[in-house]
Amino acid sequence: MTPAAAEAAGAASASVSASVGGLARRATVDPLFRLVAYALESAHGRPPEAVWSAPYAFHLGSPGLVAAAGWPVAAAAAARTDGLVRLSSLAHPADGCDLPLTLSGRAPDAPDWAVRPYALLRALARAGYGRGGSDLHVQGSLTAAAGLATAEPADCALALAVADVHTPPGQDPDRARLARLLAAALPDGDDALRRAALFARPGTALLSGPAGREPRHVAFDPPATGARLVLIAVRGDPGDDVARAVRLARRAGAIGAWPPGRGAGRSVLVLLPGARLASVRAAVVEDFRGRGRPVPRFLNIAVAGAARREE
């Protein structure tokens, strides 16, 4: 690289870093992204070099068919050179941690929430991303009570943020490579949900094909057909409340219902004609109130696009 090219690259990198660092104080930025940028700066004394968001994702009730939701998990990252990993999250305010980044051997003791991010950071470092260490802050827009898997979008947001810090300015991190890395490093995760977070498009679902073949995008845009997609999440001990909510929703006009994850949980996705939304909600609310049960939470789900860099 010539001196002029090196100077231009350095200026571009500094410009990008400055724009990301200013997220915390930019009133036009989504509050979640302002929050993670500010939280990293507050916890670690330096602004982020990259902030990425990755969408929560869900299954559609058919094998291999997944889509992304319009609710994100965000990760802010800044590179280090001293081999230290500093992890924080507002979801675990008393459990931030500073850990030495080792590429092999026994992992250092860490708070439960940080074990998975640390395992991923090790894998990223072995692949050449962040061997000098990283400062990281991760935060979701939903709590576990919503019933959507948090781990997979957090995996993707963290991997993209760290990889971005170590990718030449103006280039997107190699998502296909990161997808393979995530699958190998975290085999207990739901790889279909991670692929949705990495490769989704608005108004479409991803259909996974045979191993090694890229997933295919297929149309899935409920508003385009006059329908709505709603997540119903029960509160407290679910018992048979999820099944009951499904029966009530179907009687009130819902045309489909399925769990958002691999199996039954505390929430269910309901597809219904837009004109029946108020009736479905009223039927569920009235029944739960009448039985003295906590009223479920209703979340409108937009079929969203993939993870992106926030600037």
Protein backbone atom coordinates (compact mmCIF):
# COMPACT_ATOMS: atom_id res chain seq x y z
CA MET A 1 0.00 0.00 0.00
CA THR A 2 1.36 3.40 -0.95
CA PRO A 3 1.71 6.13 1.74
CA ALA A 4 -1.17 8.05 0.11
CA ALA A 5 -3.41 4.98 0.14
CA ALA A 6 -2.50 4.22 3.74
CA GLU A 7 -3.32 7.79 4.74
CA ALA A 8 -6.69 7.59 2.93
CA ALA A 9 -7.53 4.28 4.59
CA GLY A 10 -6.62 5.66 7.98
CA ALA A 11 -8.76 8.72 7.42
CA ALA A 12 -11.71 6.56 6.32
CA SER A 13 -11.33 4.35 9.38
CA ALA A 14 -11.18 7.36 11.69
CA SER A 15 -14.27 8.84 10.03
CA VAL A 16 -16.24 5.61 10.45
CA SER A 17 -15.12 5.26 14.07
CA ALA A 18 -16.11 8.83 14.84
CA SER A 19 -19.56 8.37 13.27
CA VAL A 20 -20.18 5.18 15.27
CA GLY A 21 -18.88 6.76 18.47
CA GLY A 22 -21.38 9.58 18.04
CA LEU A 23 -24.36 7.20 18.07
CA ALA A 24 -24.86 7.65 21.81
CA ARG A 25 -25.57 11.36 21.39
CA ARG A 26 -27.46 11.38 18.10
CA ALA A 27 -31.14 12.06 18.74
CA THR A 28 -32.27 10.57 15.41
CA VAL A 29 -30.82 7.12 16.17
CA ASP A 30 -32.99 4.29 17.49
CA PRO A 31 -32.85 4.38 21.33
CA LEU A 32 -31.53 0.80 21.52
CA PHE A 33 -28.48 1.63 19.44
CA ARG A 34 -27.85 4.86 21.33
CA LEU A 35 -28.09 2.83 24.53
CA VAL A 36 -25.55 0.15 23.57
CA ALA A 37 -23.10 2.77 22.31
CA TYR A 38 -23.45 4.77 25.51
CA ALA A 39 -23.30 1.66 27.71
CA LEU A 40 -20.04 0.48 26.16
CA GLU A 41 -18.53 3.92 26.58
CA SER A 42 -19.80 4.16 30.16
CA ALA A 43 -18.66 0.66 31.14
CA HIS A 44 -15.30 0.65 29.38
CA GLY A 45 -14.34 4.30 28.99
CA ARG A 46 -14.21 4.39 25.19
CA PRO A 47 -16.68 4.77 22.32
CA PRO A 48 -17.52 1.79 20.09
CA GLU A 49 -15.83 1.26 16.75
CA ALA A 50 -18.80 -0.73 15.44
CA VAL A 51 -22.44 -1.19 16.41
CA TRP A 52 -24.46 -3.95 14.75
CA SER A 53 -28.04 -5.09 15.12
CA ALA A 54 -29.34 -8.57 14.34
CA PRO A 55 -33.03 -9.48 14.28
CA TYR A 56 -34.74 -12.01 16.46
CA ALA A 57 -35.82 -14.87 14.20
CA PHE A 58 -38.49 -17.53 14.25
CA HIS A 59 -39.60 -20.76 12.63
CA LEU A 60 -42.71 -20.80 10.46
CA GLY A 61 -44.03 -24.21 11.39
CA SER A 62 -42.63 -25.90 8.27
CA PRO A 63 -39.29 -27.77 8.25
CA GLY A 64 -36.40 -25.48 7.34
CA LEU A 65 -38.54 -22.36 6.94
CA VAL A 66 -37.52 -19.37 9.06
CA ALA A 67 -37.86 -15.59 9.00
CA ALA A 68 -36.58 -12.54 10.85
CA ALA A 69 -38.67 -10.33 13.12
CA GLY A 70 -38.56 -6.54 13.30
CA TRP A 71 -37.11 -6.59 16.81
CA PRO A 72 -33.29 -6.43 17.15
CA VAL A 73 -30.45 -7.40 19.44
CA ALA A 74 -27.58 -4.90 19.33
CA ALA A 75 -23.85 -5.28 20.00
CA ALA A 76 -21.23 -2.54 20.33
CA ALA A 77 -17.55 -3.40 19.97
CA ALA A 78 -14.13 -1.79 20.20
CA ALA A 79 -10.82 -3.55 19.56
CA ARG A 80 -8.11 -4.02 22.18
CA THR A 81 -4.43 -4.91 21.92
CA ASP A 82 -3.74 -6.31 25.40
CA GLY A 83 -5.42 -9.71 25.03
CA LEU A 84 -8.28 -8.81 27.36
CA VAL A 85 -12.01 -9.31 26.77
CA ARG A 86 -14.38 -6.99 28.63
CA LEU A 87 -18.05 -7.99 28.44
CA SER A 88 -21.10 -6.11 29.69
CA SER A 89 -24.87 -6.07 29.24
CA LEU A 90 -27.63 -4.03 30.81
CA ALA A 91 -29.53 -7.29 31.17
CA HIS A 92 -26.82 -8.36 33.64
CA PRO A 93 -25.72 -5.08 35.24
CA ALA A 94 -23.89 -6.70 38.15
CA ASP A 95 -22.14 -9.33 36.03
CA GLY A 96 -19.80 -7.48 33.71
CA CYS A 97 -16.45 -9.22 33.45
CA ASP A 98 -12.84 -8.81 32.32
CA LEU A 99 -11.35 -12.04 30.99
CA PRO A 100 -8.03 -12.99 29.37
CA LEU A 101 -8.54 -14.11 25.78
CA THR A 102 -7.01 -17.54 25.38
CA LEU A 103 -7.32 -19.45 22.11
CA SER A 104 -7.32 -22.94 23.62
CA GLY A 105 -7.40 -24.80 26.89
CA ARG A 106 -9.81 -24.32 29.75
CA ALA A 107 -11.85 -21.15 29.54
CA PRO A 108 -11.57 -18.76 32.50
CA ASP A 109 -14.41 -18.64 34.99
CA ALA A 110 -17.13 -16.25 33.83
CA PRO A 111 -20.71 -15.31 34.77
CA ASP A 112 -23.22 -17.69 33.23
CA TRP A 113 -24.46 -15.16 30.68
CA ALA A 114 -20.91 -14.48 29.42
CA VAL A 115 -19.87 -18.10 28.80
CA ARG A 116 -21.42 -18.25 25.32
CA PRO A 117 -20.08 -14.85 24.13
CA TYR A 118 -16.62 -15.78 25.38
CA ALA A 119 -16.70 -19.10 23.49
CA LEU A 120 -17.65 -17.19 20.35
CA LEU A 121 -14.89 -14.61 20.87
CA ARG A 122 -12.37 -17.44 21.13
CA ALA A 123 -13.59 -18.88 17.84
CA LEU A 124 -13.47 -15.46 16.19
CA ALA A 125 -9.93 -14.91 17.46
CA ARG A 126 -8.81 -18.29 16.09
CA ALA A 127 -10.23 -17.19 12.73
CA GLY A 128 -8.25 -13.95 12.89
CA TYR A 129 -10.85 -11.56 14.28
CA GLY A 130 -9.94 -9.80 17.50
CA ARG A 131 -6.90 -11.70 18.73
CA GLY A 132 -5.87 -8.63 20.70
CA GLY A 133 -9.11 -8.67 22.66
CA SER A 134 -12.33 -6.67 22.57
CA ASP A 135 -14.62 -4.45 24.60
CA LEU A 136 -18.21 -5.54 24.03
CA HIS A 137 -21.70 -4.58 25.12
CA VAL A 138 -24.76 -6.61 24.09
CA GLN A 139 -28.41 -5.72 24.60
CA GLY A 140 -31.72 -7.01 23.27
CA SER A 141 -34.95 -5.14 22.67
CA LEU A 142 -37.05 -7.97 24.16
CA THR A 143 -36.84 -9.96 27.38
CA ALA A 144 -36.84 -13.74 27.60
CA ALA A 145 -40.54 -13.51 28.56
CA ALA A 146 -41.37 -12.76 24.91
CA GLY A 147 -40.45 -16.33 24.02
CA LEU A 148 -38.22 -15.53 21.04
CA ALA A 149 -34.72 -17.00 21.09
CA THR A 150 -32.17 -14.38 22.20
CA ALA A 151 -28.94 -16.37 21.88
CA GLU A 152 -28.87 -16.66 18.08
CA PRO A 153 -29.38 -12.96 17.22
CA ALA A 154 -26.90 -12.07 19.96
CA ASP A 155 -24.39 -14.50 18.41
CA CYS A 156 -24.80 -12.80 15.04
CA ALA A 157 -24.67 -9.22 16.32
CA LEU A 158 -21.55 -9.94 18.38
CA ALA A 159 -19.77 -11.78 15.55
CA LEU A 160 -20.54 -9.05 13.03
CA ALA A 161 -19.47 -6.25 15.37
CA VAL A 162 -16.14 -7.87 16.20
CA ALA A 163 -15.49 -8.92 12.59
CA ASP A 164 -16.38 -5.42 11.38
CA VAL A 165 -13.72 -3.86 13.60
CA HIS A 166 -11.18 -6.09 11.82
CA THR A 167 -12.55 -5.72 8.27
CA PRO A 168 -11.20 -3.00 5.93
CA PRO A 169 -13.33 0.19 5.96
CA GLY A 170 -16.16 0.18 3.46
CA GLN A 171 -16.42 -3.61 3.37
CA ASP A 172 -19.11 -5.74 4.97
CA PRO A 173 -17.82 -8.67 7.06
CA ASP A 174 -17.97 -12.00 5.24
CA ARG A 175 -21.35 -13.28 6.42
CA ALA A 176 -21.03 -16.70 4.80
CA ARG A 177 -17.74 -17.27 6.62
CA LEU A 178 -19.23 -16.07 9.89
CA ALA A 179 -22.22 -18.40 9.44
CA ARG A 180 -19.86 -21.37 9.12
CA LEU A 181 -17.83 -20.19 12.10
CA LEU A 182 -20.93 -19.78 14.27
CA ALA A 183 -22.22 -23.24 13.36
CA ALA A 184 -18.89 -24.84 14.28
CA ALA A 185 -18.27 -22.80 17.46
CA LEU A 186 -21.80 -23.07 18.87
CA PRO A 187 -23.25 -26.38 17.63
CA ASP A 188 -25.93 -26.35 20.33
CA GLY A 189 -27.52 -23.24 18.81
CA ASP A 190 -30.29 -23.06 16.24
CA ASP A 191 -28.38 -22.59 13.00
CA ALA A 192 -31.54 -21.91 11.00
CA LEU A 193 -32.34 -18.92 13.21
CA ARG A 194 -28.78 -17.62 12.86
CA ARG A 195 -29.02 -17.85 9.08
CA ALA A 196 -32.26 -15.89 9.18
CA ALA A 197 -30.55 -13.21 11.25
CA LEU A 198 -27.66 -13.05 8.79
CA PHE A 199 -29.42 -13.40 5.42
CA ALA A 200 -33.11 -12.49 5.76
CA ARG A 201 -34.88 -10.02 3.50
CA PRO A 202 -37.99 -7.99 4.37
CA GLY A 203 -41.21 -9.74 3.44
CA THR A 204 -39.54 -13.10 2.80
CA ALA A 205 -38.73 -16.33 4.59
CA LEU A 206 -35.63 -18.47 4.16
CA LEU A 207 -35.97 -22.08 3.09
CA SER A 208 -32.89 -24.12 3.91
CA GLY A 209 -31.81 -26.62 1.28
CA PRO A 210 -29.33 -29.52 1.38
CA ALA A 211 -26.07 -29.02 3.28
CA GLY A 212 -23.74 -26.65 1.48
CA ARG A 213 -26.45 -25.01 -0.62
CA GLU A 214 -27.44 -21.40 0.00
CA PRO A 215 -30.93 -20.94 1.47
CA ARG A 216 -33.69 -19.85 -0.88
CA HIS A 217 -35.86 -16.79 -0.24
CA VAL A 218 -39.60 -17.31 -0.55
CA ALA A 219 -42.37 -14.73 -0.21
CA PHE A 220 -43.82 -14.34 3.28
CA ASP A 221 -45.40 -10.93 3.71
CA PRO A 222 -48.63 -11.10 5.75
CA PRO A 223 -49.65 -7.41 5.27
CA ALA A 224 -49.44 -7.86 1.50
CA THR A 225 -52.32 -10.34 1.74
CA GLY A 226 -54.30 -8.43 4.37
CA ALA A 227 -53.05 -10.62 7.20
CA ARG A 228 -51.23 -9.90 10.47
CA LEU A 229 -48.62 -11.90 12.32
CA VAL A 230 -48.81 -11.60 16.11
CA LEU A 231 -46.77 -13.19 18.90
CA ILE A 232 -48.79 -14.13 21.97
CA ALA A 233 -46.57 -14.64 25.03
CA VAL A 234 -48.13 -15.90 28.25
CA ARG A 235 -46.98 -14.60 31.63
CA GLY A 236 -46.03 -16.55 34.72
CA ASP A 237 -46.18 -20.36 34.73
CA PRO A 238 -47.50 -21.19 31.25
CA GLY A 239 -49.18 -24.48 32.18
CA ASP A 240 -51.74 -25.06 29.42
CA ASP A 241 -52.19 -21.33 28.82
CA VAL A 242 -50.39 -21.38 25.47
CA ALA A 243 -52.62 -24.14 24.10
CA ARG A 244 -55.68 -22.36 25.47
CA ALA A 245 -54.63 -19.07 23.81
CA VAL A 246 -54.29 -20.91 20.50
CA ARG A 247 -57.77 -22.42 20.79
CA LEU A 248 -59.28 -19.03 21.64
CA ALA A 249 -57.44 -17.33 18.78
CA ARG A 250 -58.63 -19.94 16.27
CA ARG A 251 -62.23 -19.62 17.42
CA ALA A 252 -61.97 -15.84 16.97
CA GLY A 253 -60.69 -16.13 13.41
CA ALA A 254 -56.96 -16.97 13.41
CA ILE A 255 -55.92 -19.06 10.42
CA GLY A 256 -52.64 -20.48 11.72
CA ALA A 257 -50.62 -20.85 14.94
CA TRP A 258 -47.23 -22.38 15.72
CA PRO A 259 -44.35 -22.06 18.23
CA PRO A 260 -41.56 -19.67 17.18
CA GLY A 261 -38.83 -22.08 18.28
CA ARG A 262 -37.99 -25.72 17.74
CA GLY A 263 -40.58 -26.86 20.26
CA ALA A 264 -43.36 -25.71 22.51
CA GLY A 265 -42.56 -22.78 24.79
CA ARG A 266 -44.25 -19.86 26.47
CA SER A 267 -45.29 -18.10 23.27
CA VAL A 268 -47.00 -18.79 19.98
CA LEU A 269 -47.09 -17.05 16.61
CA VAL A 270 -50.59 -16.47 15.26
CA LEU A 271 -51.42 -15.61 11.66
CA LEU A 272 -54.82 -13.96 11.26
CA PRO A 273 -56.81 -11.76 8.92
CA GLY A 274 -56.10 -8.13 9.75
CA ALA A 275 -59.81 -7.52 10.35
CA ARG A 276 -59.85 -10.18 13.10
CA LEU A 277 -57.00 -8.78 15.18
CA ALA A 278 -59.22 -6.94 17.68
CA SER A 279 -61.53 -9.95 18.01
CA VAL A 280 -58.67 -12.36 18.66
CA ARG A 281 -57.11 -10.07 21.22
CA ALA A 282 -60.42 -9.49 22.99
CA ALA A 283 -61.20 -13.22 23.13
CA VAL A 284 -57.84 -14.06 24.72
CA VAL A 285 -57.83 -11.12 27.14
CA GLU A 286 -61.37 -11.70 28.36
CA ASP A 287 -60.78 -15.40 28.97
CA PHE A 288 -57.54 -14.91 30.88
CA ARG A 289 -58.97 -12.10 33.00
CA GLY A 290 -62.05 -14.15 33.75
CA ARG A 291 -59.89 -16.98 35.09
CA GLY A 292 -57.71 -14.63 37.12
CA ARG A 293 -54.69 -15.40 34.94
CA PRO A 294 -52.13 -12.76 33.86
CA VAL A 295 -53.11 -11.35 30.48
CA PRO A 296 -50.68 -12.47 27.74
CA ARG A 297 -48.46 -10.01 25.95
CA PHE A 298 -49.22 -9.33 22.28
CA LEU A 299 -46.41 -8.32 19.92
CA ASN A 300 -46.93 -7.33 16.30
CA ILE A 301 -44.31 -9.05 14.16
CA ALA A 302 -43.01 -7.47 10.97
CA VAL A 303 -41.09 -9.81 8.66
CA ALA A 304 -37.77 -7.99 8.60
CA GLY A 305 -34.40 -7.93 6.91
CA ALA A 306 -31.01 -9.19 8.05
CA ALA A 307 -28.44 -7.88 10.49
CA ARG A 308 -26.97 -4.50 9.66
CA ARG A 309 -24.38 -1.98 10.75
CA GLU A 310 -25.81 0.96 12.66
CA GLU A 311 -24.29 4.37 11.96
